[in-house]
């Protein structure tokens, strides 16, 4: 099953793209709730390149590496990646109100689809707030 989340960011594509792929930015926006954070991120943005975001509970009780390999990149348009046996597509669609960022990913089987959708949506909402806060 595939799940899609999206947000519209009223900012230029270059700014939106940069915030999505720059490790220092990822460390600021990549969390689903205030009690989580990403203390470290790495990005090798090329087909066959890898990425890793270390996601941790702020109280230190749990953490994991969200990591994968880029399988397709079209700058300012789309990013595709594989993570484990799953895949995701990130689209950057220019519109009258800004950039629609749409993420479609393969659901995992351990958690309900709605829980996964809400978590990924919360991260994407944080991303939009981060870009807007940059001015």
mmCIF file of C-alpha atoms in Angstrom:
data_model
loop_
_atom_site.group_PDB
_atom_site.id
_atom_site.type_symbol
_atom_site.label_atom_id
_atom_site.label_comp_id
_atom_site.label_asym_id
_atom_site.label_seq_id
_atom_site.Cartn_x
_atom_site.Cartn_y
_atom_site.Cartn_z
ATOM 1 C CA UNK A 1 0.000 0.000 0.000
ATOM 2 C CA UNK A 2 1.186 3.494 -0.816
ATOM 3 C CA UNK A 3 0.533 6.535 1.390
ATOM 4 C CA UNK A 4 0.728 10.146 0.187
ATOM 5 C CA UNK A 5 1.223 13.297 2.249
ATOM 6 C CA UNK A 6 1.668 16.830 0.961
ATOM 7 C CA UNK A 7 2.067 20.466 1.895
ATOM 8 C CA UNK A 8 2.209 23.731 -0.027
ATOM 9 C CA UNK A 9 5.145 26.017 0.725
ATOM 10 C CA UNK A 10 4.795 29.631 -0.479
ATOM 11 C CA UNK A 11 8.491 30.058 -1.321
ATOM 12 C CA UNK A 12 10.725 29.853 -4.404
ATOM 13 C CA UNK A 13 11.613 26.358 -5.596
ATOM 14 C CA UNK A 14 15.345 26.893 -5.011
ATOM 15 C CA UNK A 15 14.723 27.655 -1.335
ATOM 16 C CA UNK A 16 12.303 24.739 -0.880
ATOM 17 C CA UNK A 17 14.643 22.280 -2.602
ATOM 18 C CA UNK A 18 17.669 23.441 -0.635
ATOM 19 C CA UNK A 19 15.876 23.100 2.711
ATOM 20 C CA UNK A 20 14.780 19.581 1.790
ATOM 21 C CA UNK A 21 18.245 18.286 0.853
ATOM 22 C CA UNK A 22 20.664 20.203 3.110
ATOM 23 C CA UNK A 23 21.725 18.272 6.234
ATOM 24 C CA UNK A 24 21.786 21.351 8.514
ATOM 25 C CA UNK A 25 18.200 22.140 7.497
ATOM 26 C CA UNK A 26 17.057 18.522 7.847
ATOM 27 C CA UNK A 27 18.351 18.529 11.417
ATOM 28 C CA UNK A 28 16.030 21.454 12.174
ATOM 29 C CA UNK A 29 12.779 20.215 10.597
ATOM 30 C CA UNK A 30 12.885 16.404 10.588
ATOM 31 C CA UNK A 31 10.680 15.385 13.510
ATOM 32 C CA UNK A 32 7.081 14.271 13.880
ATOM 33 C CA UNK A 33 6.581 15.739 17.358
ATOM 34 C CA UNK A 34 8.282 18.210 19.719
ATOM 35 C CA UNK A 35 9.727 15.405 21.864
ATOM 36 C CA UNK A 36 11.775 14.056 18.919
ATOM 37 C CA UNK A 37 14.669 15.534 16.964
ATOM 38 C CA UNK A 38 17.281 14.750 14.322
ATOM 39 C CA UNK A 39 20.702 15.440 15.846
ATOM 40 C CA UNK A 40 22.604 14.325 12.737
ATOM 41 C CA UNK A 41 21.854 14.067 9.008
ATOM 42 C CA UNK A 42 23.923 13.256 5.936
ATOM 43 C CA UNK A 43 23.058 13.558 2.246
ATOM 44 C CA UNK A 44 24.942 12.365 -0.847
ATOM 45 C CA UNK A 45 22.442 13.676 -3.393
ATOM 46 C CA UNK A 46 23.146 11.605 -6.493
ATOM 47 C CA UNK A 47 21.737 8.404 -7.930
ATOM 48 C CA UNK A 48 23.345 5.648 -5.865
ATOM 49 C CA UNK A 49 24.208 8.120 -3.109
ATOM 50 C CA UNK A 50 23.004 7.538 0.422
ATOM 51 C CA UNK A 51 21.250 9.558 3.079
ATOM 52 C CA UNK A 52 20.863 9.080 6.806
ATOM 53 C CA UNK A 53 18.880 11.005 9.392
ATOM 54 C CA UNK A 54 19.432 9.990 13.002
ATOM 55 C CA UNK A 55 16.036 10.355 14.673
ATOM 56 C CA UNK A 56 15.907 10.269 18.477
ATOM 57 C CA UNK A 57 13.544 10.918 21.343
ATOM 58 C CA UNK A 58 14.853 14.008 23.128
ATOM 59 C CA UNK A 59 14.851 12.110 26.436
ATOM 60 C CA UNK A 60 17.244 9.541 24.941
ATOM 61 C CA UNK A 61 14.807 6.649 25.378
ATOM 62 C CA UNK A 62 14.778 5.591 21.729
ATOM 63 C CA UNK A 63 16.402 6.371 18.393
ATOM 64 C CA UNK A 64 16.916 4.996 14.921
ATOM 65 C CA UNK A 65 18.591 5.787 11.622
ATOM 66 C CA UNK A 66 16.258 6.608 8.749
ATOM 67 C CA UNK A 67 18.515 5.782 5.830
ATOM 68 C CA UNK A 68 18.405 4.786 2.208
ATOM 69 C CA UNK A 69 19.750 5.135 -1.299
ATOM 70 C CA UNK A 70 18.714 7.657 -3.943
ATOM 71 C CA UNK A 71 17.369 5.923 -7.058
ATOM 72 C CA UNK A 72 16.367 8.946 -9.190
ATOM 73 C CA UNK A 73 16.912 12.694 -8.913
ATOM 74 C CA UNK A 74 15.569 15.485 -11.079
ATOM 75 C CA UNK A 75 16.713 18.746 -9.438
ATOM 76 C CA UNK A 76 13.858 21.002 -8.334
ATOM 77 C CA UNK A 77 11.338 18.377 -9.571
ATOM 78 C CA UNK A 78 11.612 14.996 -7.816
ATOM 79 C CA UNK A 79 13.646 12.674 -5.644
ATOM 80 C CA UNK A 80 13.155 8.918 -5.469
ATOM 81 C CA UNK A 81 14.783 6.699 -2.892
ATOM 82 C CA UNK A 82 14.753 3.199 -1.495
ATOM 83 C CA UNK A 83 14.846 2.539 2.239
ATOM 84 C CA UNK A 84 15.023 -1.109 3.126
ATOM 85 C CA UNK A 85 12.514 -2.981 0.992
ATOM 86 C CA UNK A 86 10.398 0.147 0.610
ATOM 87 C CA UNK A 87 10.517 3.148 -1.721
ATOM 88 C CA UNK A 88 9.449 6.780 -1.709
ATOM 89 C CA UNK A 89 8.884 9.536 -4.260
ATOM 90 C CA UNK A 90 9.156 13.230 -3.341
ATOM 91 C CA UNK A 91 7.671 15.627 -5.897
ATOM 92 C CA UNK A 92 8.150 19.394 -6.002
ATOM 93 C CA UNK A 93 5.274 20.845 -8.040
ATOM 94 C CA UNK A 94 5.195 24.564 -8.819
ATOM 95 C CA UNK A 95 1.790 26.202 -8.528
ATOM 96 C CA UNK A 96 0.152 29.590 -8.122
ATOM 97 C CA UNK A 97 0.352 29.371 -4.297
ATOM 98 C CA UNK A 98 3.923 28.111 -4.098
ATOM 99 C CA UNK A 99 5.591 24.713 -4.191
ATOM 100 C CA UNK A 100 3.482 21.646 -3.500
ATOM 101 C CA UNK A 101 5.735 19.061 -1.860
ATOM 102 C CA UNK A 102 4.164 15.621 -2.204
ATOM 103 C CA UNK A 103 5.683 12.501 -0.640
ATOM 104 C CA UNK A 104 4.392 9.066 -1.625
ATOM 105 C CA UNK A 105 5.864 6.099 0.222
ATOM 106 C CA UNK A 106 5.355 2.376 0.659
ATOM 107 C CA UNK A 107 3.638 1.692 3.956
ATOM 108 C CA UNK A 108 5.212 -0.703 6.408
ATOM 109 C CA UNK A 109 3.214 -3.500 8.011
ATOM 110 C CA UNK A 110 3.945 -3.018 11.729
ATOM 111 C CA UNK A 111 1.946 0.178 12.302
ATOM 112 C CA UNK A 112 -1.520 1.256 11.106
ATOM 113 C CA UNK A 113 -1.577 3.236 7.846
ATOM 114 C CA UNK A 114 -3.188 6.251 9.539
ATOM 115 C CA UNK A 115 -0.415 6.379 12.147
ATOM 116 C CA UNK A 116 2.209 6.326 9.397
ATOM 117 C CA UNK A 117 0.360 8.966 7.369
ATOM 118 C CA UNK A 118 0.011 11.296 10.355
ATOM 119 C CA UNK A 119 3.688 10.929 11.320
ATOM 120 C CA UNK A 120 4.980 11.636 7.818
ATOM 121 C CA UNK A 121 2.491 14.532 7.487
ATOM 122 C CA UNK A 122 3.707 16.047 10.760
ATOM 123 C CA UNK A 123 7.301 15.934 9.502
ATOM 124 C CA UNK A 124 6.269 17.571 6.218
ATOM 125 C CA UNK A 125 4.336 20.261 8.120
ATOM 126 C CA UNK A 126 7.495 20.952 10.171
ATOM 127 C CA UNK A 127 9.403 21.237 6.905
ATOM 128 C CA UNK A 128 6.989 23.888 5.593
ATOM 129 C CA UNK A 129 7.200 25.858 8.869
ATOM 130 C CA UNK A 130 11.011 25.698 8.723
ATOM 131 C CA UNK A 131 11.145 27.090 5.184
ATOM 132 C CA UNK A 132 8.732 29.914 6.054
ATOM 133 C CA UNK A 133 10.683 30.798 9.216
ATOM 134 C CA UNK A 134 13.794 31.347 7.118
ATOM 135 C CA UNK A 135 12.125 34.402 5.606
#
